Short mmCIF file of C-alpha atoms in Angstrom, two decimals:
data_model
loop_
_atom_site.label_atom_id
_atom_site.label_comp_id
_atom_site.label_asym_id
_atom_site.label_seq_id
_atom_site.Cartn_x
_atom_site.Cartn_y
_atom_site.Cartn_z
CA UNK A 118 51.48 -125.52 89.75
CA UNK A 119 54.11 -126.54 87.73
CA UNK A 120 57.78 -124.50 89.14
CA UNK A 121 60.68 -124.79 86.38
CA UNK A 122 61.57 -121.34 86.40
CA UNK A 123 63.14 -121.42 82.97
CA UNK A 124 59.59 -122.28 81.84
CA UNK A 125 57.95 -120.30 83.40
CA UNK A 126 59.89 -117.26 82.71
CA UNK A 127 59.85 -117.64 78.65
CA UNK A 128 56.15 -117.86 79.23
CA UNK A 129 55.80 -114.40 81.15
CA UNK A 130 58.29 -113.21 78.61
CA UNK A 131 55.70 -114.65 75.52
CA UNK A 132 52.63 -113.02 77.04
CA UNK A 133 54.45 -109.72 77.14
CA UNK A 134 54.76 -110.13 73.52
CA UNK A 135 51.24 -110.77 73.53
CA UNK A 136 50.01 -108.32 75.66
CA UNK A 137 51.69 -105.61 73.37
CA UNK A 138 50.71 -107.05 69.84
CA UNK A 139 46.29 -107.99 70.87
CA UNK A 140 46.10 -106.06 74.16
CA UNK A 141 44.53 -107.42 77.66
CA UNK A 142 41.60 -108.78 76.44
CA UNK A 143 43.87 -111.13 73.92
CA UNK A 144 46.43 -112.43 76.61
CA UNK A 145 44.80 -116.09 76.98
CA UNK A 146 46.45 -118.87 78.15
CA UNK A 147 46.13 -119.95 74.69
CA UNK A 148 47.76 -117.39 72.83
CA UNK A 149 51.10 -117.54 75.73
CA UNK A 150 51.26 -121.13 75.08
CA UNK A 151 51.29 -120.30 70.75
CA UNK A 152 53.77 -117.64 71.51
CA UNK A 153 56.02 -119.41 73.65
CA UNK A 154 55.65 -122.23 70.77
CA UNK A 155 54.86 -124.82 74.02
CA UNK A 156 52.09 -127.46 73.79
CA UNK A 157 48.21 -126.23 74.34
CA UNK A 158 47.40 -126.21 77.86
CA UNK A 159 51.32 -125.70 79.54
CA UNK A 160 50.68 -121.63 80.56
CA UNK A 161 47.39 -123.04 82.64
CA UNK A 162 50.30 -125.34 84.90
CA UNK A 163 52.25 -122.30 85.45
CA UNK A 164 49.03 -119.51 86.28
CA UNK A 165 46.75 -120.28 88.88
CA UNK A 166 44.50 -117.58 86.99
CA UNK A 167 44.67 -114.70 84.40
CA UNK A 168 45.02 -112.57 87.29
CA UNK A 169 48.25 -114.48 88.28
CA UNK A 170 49.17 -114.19 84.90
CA UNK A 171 48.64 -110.38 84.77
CA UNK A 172 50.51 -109.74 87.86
CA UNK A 173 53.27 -111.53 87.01
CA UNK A 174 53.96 -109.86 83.70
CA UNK A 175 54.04 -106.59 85.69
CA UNK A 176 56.95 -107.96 88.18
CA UNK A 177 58.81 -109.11 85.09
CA UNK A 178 58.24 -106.26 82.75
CA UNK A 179 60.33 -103.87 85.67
CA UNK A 180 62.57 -106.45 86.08
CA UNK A 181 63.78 -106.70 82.33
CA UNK A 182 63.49 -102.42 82.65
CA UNK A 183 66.17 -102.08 86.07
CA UNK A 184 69.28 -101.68 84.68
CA UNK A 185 72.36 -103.85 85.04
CA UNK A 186 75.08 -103.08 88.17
CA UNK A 187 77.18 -101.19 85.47
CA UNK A 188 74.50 -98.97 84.55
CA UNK A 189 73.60 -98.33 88.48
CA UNK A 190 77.25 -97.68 89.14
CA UNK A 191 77.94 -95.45 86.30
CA UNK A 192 75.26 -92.78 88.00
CA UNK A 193 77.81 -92.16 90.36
CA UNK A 194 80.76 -91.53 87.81
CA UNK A 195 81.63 -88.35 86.22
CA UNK A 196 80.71 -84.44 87.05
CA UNK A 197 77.61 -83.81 89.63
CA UNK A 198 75.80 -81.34 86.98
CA UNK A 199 73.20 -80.95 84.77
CA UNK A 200 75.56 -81.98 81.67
CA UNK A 201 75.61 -85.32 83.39
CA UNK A 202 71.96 -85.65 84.79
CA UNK A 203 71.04 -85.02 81.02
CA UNK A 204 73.59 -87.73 79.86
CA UNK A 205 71.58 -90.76 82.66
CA UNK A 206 68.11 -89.21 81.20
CA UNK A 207 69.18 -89.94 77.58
CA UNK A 208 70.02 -93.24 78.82
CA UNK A 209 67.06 -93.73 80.64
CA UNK A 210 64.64 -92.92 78.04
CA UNK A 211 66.92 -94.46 75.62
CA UNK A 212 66.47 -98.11 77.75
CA UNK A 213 62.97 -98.03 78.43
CA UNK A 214 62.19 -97.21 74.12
CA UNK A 215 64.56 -100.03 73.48
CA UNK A 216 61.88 -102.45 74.86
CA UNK A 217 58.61 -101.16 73.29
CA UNK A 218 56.78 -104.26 74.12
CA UNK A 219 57.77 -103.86 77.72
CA UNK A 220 56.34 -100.34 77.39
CA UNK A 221 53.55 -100.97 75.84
CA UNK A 222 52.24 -104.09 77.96
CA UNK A 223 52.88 -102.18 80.78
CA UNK A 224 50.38 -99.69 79.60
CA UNK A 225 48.03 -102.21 78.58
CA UNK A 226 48.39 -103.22 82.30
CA UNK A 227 47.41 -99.76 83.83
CA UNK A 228 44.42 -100.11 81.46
CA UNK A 229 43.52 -103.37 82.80
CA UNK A 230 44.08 -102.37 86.58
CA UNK A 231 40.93 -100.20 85.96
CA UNK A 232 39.09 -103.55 86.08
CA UNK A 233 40.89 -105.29 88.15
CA UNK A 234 41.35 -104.59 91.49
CA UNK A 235 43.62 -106.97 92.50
CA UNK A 236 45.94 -105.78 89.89
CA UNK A 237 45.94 -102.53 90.35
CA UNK A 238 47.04 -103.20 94.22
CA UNK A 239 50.14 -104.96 92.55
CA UNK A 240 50.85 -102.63 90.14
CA UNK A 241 50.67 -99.55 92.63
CA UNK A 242 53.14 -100.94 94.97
CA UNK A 243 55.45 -101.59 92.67
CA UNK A 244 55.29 -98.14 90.84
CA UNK A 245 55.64 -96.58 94.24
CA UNK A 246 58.81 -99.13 95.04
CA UNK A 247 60.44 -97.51 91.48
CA UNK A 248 59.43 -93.88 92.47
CA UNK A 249 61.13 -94.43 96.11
CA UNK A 250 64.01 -96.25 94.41
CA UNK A 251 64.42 -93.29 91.95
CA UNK A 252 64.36 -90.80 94.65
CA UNK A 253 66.48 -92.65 97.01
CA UNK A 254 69.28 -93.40 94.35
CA UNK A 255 69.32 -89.67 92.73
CA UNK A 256 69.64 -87.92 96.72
CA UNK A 257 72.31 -90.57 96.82
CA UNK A 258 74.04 -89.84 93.64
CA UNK A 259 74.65 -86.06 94.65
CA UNK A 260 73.29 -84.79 91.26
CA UNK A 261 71.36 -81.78 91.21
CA UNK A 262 67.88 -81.17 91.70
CA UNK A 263 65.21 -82.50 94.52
CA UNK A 264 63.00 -85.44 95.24
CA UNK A 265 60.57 -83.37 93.01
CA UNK A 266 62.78 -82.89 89.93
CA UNK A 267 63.13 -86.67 90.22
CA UNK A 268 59.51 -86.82 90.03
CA UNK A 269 58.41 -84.37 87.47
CA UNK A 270 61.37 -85.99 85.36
CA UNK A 271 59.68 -89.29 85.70
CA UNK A 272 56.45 -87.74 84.49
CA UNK A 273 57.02 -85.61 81.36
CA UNK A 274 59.99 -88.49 80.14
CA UNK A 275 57.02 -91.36 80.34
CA UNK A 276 55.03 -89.03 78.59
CA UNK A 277 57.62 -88.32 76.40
CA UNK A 278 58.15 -92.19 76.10
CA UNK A 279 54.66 -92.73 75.26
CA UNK A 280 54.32 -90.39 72.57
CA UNK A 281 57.39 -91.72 70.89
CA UNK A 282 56.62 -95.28 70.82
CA UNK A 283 52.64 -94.98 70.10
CA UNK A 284 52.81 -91.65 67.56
CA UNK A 285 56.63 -91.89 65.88
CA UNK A 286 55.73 -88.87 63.75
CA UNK A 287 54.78 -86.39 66.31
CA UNK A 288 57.96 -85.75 67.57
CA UNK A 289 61.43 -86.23 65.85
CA UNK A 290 64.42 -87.34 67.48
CA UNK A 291 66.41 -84.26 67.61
CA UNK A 292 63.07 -82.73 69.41
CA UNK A 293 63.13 -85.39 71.38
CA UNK A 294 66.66 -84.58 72.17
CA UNK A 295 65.73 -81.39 73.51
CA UNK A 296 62.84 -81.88 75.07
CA UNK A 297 64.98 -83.99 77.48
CA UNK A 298 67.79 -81.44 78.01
CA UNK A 299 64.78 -78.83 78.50
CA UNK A 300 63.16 -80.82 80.83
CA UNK A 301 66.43 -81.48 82.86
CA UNK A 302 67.04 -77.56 82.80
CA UNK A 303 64.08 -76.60 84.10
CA UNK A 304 63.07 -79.03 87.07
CA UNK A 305 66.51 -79.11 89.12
CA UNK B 163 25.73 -94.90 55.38
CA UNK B 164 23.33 -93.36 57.26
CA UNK B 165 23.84 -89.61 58.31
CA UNK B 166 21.27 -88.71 61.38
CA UNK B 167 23.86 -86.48 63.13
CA UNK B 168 22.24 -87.25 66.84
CA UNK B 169 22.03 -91.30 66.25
CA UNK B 170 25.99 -91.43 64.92
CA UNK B 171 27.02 -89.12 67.92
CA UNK B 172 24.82 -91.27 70.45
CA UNK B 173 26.74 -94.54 68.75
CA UNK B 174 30.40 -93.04 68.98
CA UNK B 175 29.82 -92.02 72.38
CA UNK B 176 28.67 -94.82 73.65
CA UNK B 177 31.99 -96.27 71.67
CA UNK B 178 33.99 -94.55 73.94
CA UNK B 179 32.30 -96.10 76.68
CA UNK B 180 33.13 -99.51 75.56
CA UNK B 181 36.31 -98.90 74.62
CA UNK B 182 37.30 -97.66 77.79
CA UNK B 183 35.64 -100.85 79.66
CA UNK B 184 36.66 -103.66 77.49
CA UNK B 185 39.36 -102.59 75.83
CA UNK B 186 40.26 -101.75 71.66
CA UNK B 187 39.95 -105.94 70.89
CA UNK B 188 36.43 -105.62 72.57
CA UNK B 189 35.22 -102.45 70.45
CA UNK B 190 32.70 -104.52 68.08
CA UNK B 191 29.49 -103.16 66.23
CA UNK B 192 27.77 -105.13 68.42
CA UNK B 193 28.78 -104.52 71.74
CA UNK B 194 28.32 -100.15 70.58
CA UNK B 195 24.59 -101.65 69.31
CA UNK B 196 23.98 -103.04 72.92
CA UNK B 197 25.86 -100.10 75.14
CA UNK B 198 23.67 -97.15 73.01
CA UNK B 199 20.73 -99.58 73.16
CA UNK B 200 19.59 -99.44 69.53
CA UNK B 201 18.99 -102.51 67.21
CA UNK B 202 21.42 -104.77 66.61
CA UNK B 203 22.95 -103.92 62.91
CA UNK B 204 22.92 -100.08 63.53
CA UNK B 205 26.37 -99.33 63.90
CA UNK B 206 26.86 -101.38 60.90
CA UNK B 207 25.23 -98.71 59.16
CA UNK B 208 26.84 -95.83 60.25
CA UNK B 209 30.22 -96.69 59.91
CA UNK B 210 32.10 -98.08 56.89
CA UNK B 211 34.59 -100.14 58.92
CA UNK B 212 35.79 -100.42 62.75
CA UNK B 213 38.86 -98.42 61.44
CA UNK B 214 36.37 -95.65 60.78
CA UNK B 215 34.58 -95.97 63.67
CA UNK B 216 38.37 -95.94 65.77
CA UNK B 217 39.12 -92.70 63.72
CA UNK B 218 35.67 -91.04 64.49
CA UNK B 219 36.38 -91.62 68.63
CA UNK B 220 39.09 -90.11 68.19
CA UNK B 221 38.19 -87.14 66.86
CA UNK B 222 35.20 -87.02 68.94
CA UNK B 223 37.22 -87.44 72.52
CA UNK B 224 38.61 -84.10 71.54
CA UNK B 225 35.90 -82.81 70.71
CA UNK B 226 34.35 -83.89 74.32
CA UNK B 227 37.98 -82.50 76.09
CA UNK B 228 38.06 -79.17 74.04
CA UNK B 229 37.41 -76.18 76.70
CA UNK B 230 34.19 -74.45 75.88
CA UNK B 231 34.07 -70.73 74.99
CA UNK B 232 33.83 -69.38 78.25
CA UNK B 233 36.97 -71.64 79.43
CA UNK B 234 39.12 -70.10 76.25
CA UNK B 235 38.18 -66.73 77.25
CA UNK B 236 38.69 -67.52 81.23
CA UNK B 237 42.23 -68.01 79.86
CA UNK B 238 42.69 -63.60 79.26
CA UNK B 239 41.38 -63.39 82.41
CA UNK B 240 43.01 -62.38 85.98
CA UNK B 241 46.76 -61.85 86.38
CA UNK B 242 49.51 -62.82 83.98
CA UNK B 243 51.45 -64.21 86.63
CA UNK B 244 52.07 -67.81 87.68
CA UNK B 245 49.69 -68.19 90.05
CA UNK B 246 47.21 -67.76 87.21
CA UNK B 247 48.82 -70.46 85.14
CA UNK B 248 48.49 -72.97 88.07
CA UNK B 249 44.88 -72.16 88.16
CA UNK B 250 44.48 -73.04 84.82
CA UNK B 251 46.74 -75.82 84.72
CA UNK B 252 44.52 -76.86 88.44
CA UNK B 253 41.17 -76.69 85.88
CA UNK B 254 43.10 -79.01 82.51
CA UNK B 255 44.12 -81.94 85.05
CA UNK B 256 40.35 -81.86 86.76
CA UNK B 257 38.57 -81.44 83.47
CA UNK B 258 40.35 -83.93 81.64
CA UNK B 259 40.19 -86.42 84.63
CA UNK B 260 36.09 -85.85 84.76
CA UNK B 261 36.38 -87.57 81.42
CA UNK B 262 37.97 -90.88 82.77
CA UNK B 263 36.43 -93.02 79.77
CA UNK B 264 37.90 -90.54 77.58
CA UNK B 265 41.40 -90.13 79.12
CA UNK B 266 41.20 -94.07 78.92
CA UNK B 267 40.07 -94.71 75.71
CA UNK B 268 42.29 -92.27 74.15
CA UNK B 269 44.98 -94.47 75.66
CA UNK B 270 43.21 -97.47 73.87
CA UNK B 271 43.51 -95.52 70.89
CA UNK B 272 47.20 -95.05 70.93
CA UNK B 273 47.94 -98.75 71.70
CA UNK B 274 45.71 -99.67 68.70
CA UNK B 275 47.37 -97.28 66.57
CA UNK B 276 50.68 -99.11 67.24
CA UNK B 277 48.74 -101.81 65.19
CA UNK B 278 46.83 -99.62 62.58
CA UNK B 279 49.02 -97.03 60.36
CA UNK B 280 45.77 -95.69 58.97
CA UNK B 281 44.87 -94.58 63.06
CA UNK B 282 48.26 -93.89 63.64
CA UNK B 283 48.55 -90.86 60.76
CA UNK B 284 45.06 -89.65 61.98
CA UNK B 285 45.74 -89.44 65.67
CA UNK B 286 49.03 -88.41 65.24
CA UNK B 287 47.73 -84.77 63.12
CA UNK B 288 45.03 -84.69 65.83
CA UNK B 289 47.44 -84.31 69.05
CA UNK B 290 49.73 -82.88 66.54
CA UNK B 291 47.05 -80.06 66.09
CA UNK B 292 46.33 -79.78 70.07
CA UNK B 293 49.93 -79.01 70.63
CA UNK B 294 50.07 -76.45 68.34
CA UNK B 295 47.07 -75.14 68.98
CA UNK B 296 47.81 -75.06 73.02
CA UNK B 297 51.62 -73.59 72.28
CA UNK B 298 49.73 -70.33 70.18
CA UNK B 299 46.99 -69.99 72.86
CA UNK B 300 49.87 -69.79 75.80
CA UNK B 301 51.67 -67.54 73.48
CA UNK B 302 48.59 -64.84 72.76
CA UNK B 303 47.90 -65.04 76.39
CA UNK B 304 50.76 -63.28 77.85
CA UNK B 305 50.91 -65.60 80.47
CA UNK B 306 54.88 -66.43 81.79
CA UNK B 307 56.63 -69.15 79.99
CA UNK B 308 57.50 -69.50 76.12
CA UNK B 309 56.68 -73.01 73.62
CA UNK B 310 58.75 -75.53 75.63
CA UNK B 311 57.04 -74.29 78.93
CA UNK B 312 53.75 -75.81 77.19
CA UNK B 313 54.71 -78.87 75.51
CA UNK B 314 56.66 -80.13 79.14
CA UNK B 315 53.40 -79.26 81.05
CA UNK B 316 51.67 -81.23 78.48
CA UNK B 317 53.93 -84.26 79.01
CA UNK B 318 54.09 -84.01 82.77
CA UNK B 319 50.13 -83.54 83.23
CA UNK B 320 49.05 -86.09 80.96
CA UNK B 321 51.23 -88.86 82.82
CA UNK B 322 50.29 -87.36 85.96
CA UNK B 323 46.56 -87.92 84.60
CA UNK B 324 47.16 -91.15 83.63
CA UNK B 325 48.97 -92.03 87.23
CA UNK B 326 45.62 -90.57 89.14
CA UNK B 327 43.04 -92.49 86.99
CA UNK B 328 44.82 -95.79 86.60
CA UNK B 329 46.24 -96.17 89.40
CA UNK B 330 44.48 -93.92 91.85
CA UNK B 331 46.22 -94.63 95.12
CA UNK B 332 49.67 -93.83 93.91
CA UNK B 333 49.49 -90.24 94.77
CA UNK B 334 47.14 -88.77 96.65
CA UNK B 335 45.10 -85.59 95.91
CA UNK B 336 47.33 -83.16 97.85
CA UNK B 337 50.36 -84.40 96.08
CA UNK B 338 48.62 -84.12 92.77
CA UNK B 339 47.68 -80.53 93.64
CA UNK B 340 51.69 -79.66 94.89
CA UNK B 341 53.25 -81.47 91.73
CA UNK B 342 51.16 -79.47 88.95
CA UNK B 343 52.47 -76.13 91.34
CA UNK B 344 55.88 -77.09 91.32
CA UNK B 345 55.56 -78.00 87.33
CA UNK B 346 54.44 -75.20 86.65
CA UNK B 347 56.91 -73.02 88.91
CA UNK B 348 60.08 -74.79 87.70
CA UNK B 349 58.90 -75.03 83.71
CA UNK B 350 58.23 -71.25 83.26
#
């Protein structure tokens, strides 16, 4: 296995962008190595397997998805109220639809996981690392609401997420503006 | 085209099927000729293109998910209170999940449509249509919350869907059962 990290993090980063534009079943080692405009047969020094390659993508997609120090540290400026927790949720959904690919992969992901065991191990632990990390961070922060509004939230806003990057039409911004001040409202 | 109602049913169902195993790049003619085990060449005759045959699953999952009669009227029935919605919301999230190949490829659909505009407009008037169509049966029901009580139950219990069939160890099934109670306690 080949270990420049530079490498081999612009190829994860190319089959993200492939795993978003042709879906699981087109993320070859041939189409990361077109993407990442490298010569034919570097992504199969880097993987052991797809399955590597899969798993991977997963770590990296989350990675590129946690916000920066600032952004950590500004949850713990300003009022503790609703008007605030609204404010972070904006900024959260905000984030996430700012990297659709990221979004998108990761949901081609969860599809795969269905068929792939190994994956789906992976991708549960790390789901249930961000759900912890959520709840730990908002009973920190002192804003209102429980470890299950921090839940919920995270459900309906991925939902919410989902329908605005797959279906654009369905709902328009301002609904989508209230739809997360609604949500907010009603689970703290 | 051909028309035999039963054969083209037989052929999108067993569409779904595939999509939901291999994915919207693996959705062929052939592989729907193999899964509904008719000639090779029949789907080819049934449907002008495999953006018509992507449209026609579509429609058809709903058609699959859509309560029967005695569901829709189960709705007037019992208390208007919201124990009652629970026990309705308790029968969407275990109906929808029997349908896992549905849930799935209705997934597979939305990633695809990020790709195809002519899916895109037809699924998004299709879920467009089950919104409404869910936010005027709450409201003739008399049951406790108004229009934004539905569409946040929507978001929450489709991701919560999507968390228990792709990734089924993430929550188990007596958290499932306490987060649809408390979404439906703190939405209404």
């Amino acid at each position: 296995m080949r270990t420049n990290p530079e490498r081999r993090q612009a190829l994860i980063d190319a089959a993200i962008e492939v795993l978003a534009r042709e879906g699981a079943r087109g993320l070859t080692f041939r189409a990361v190595d077109t993407q990442a405009k490298v010569p034919t047969g570097t992504a199969s020094n880097y993987f052991s397997s797809r399955d590597d390659l899969f798993t991977q993508v997963g770590g990296r997609i989350y990675e590129r998805l946690t916000p920066g120090d600032d952004t950590l540290e500004s949850v713990h400026e300003g009022a503790r109220d609703a008007a605030r927790l609204k404010e972070l949720m904006h900024e959260v959904v905000g984030r996430v639809s700012a990297f659709p690919t990221g979004f998108v992969a990761l949901l081609e992901l969860r599809l795969e996981a269905t068929r792939r065991p190994e994956l789906r191990a992976v991708l549960t632990q790390r789901i249930r690392a961000d759900v912890d990390f959520n709840v730990a961070n908002h009973r920190e922060s002192g804003l209102p609401g429980d470890d299950t509004s921090v839940k919920l939230l995270m459900l309906a806003l991925n939902w919410l997420i989902l329908e605005r990057l797959t279906l654009p039409d369905l709902y328009d911004e301002q609904e989508i503006h209230r739809l997360v001040e609604e949500a907010v409202d009603r689970v703290i």
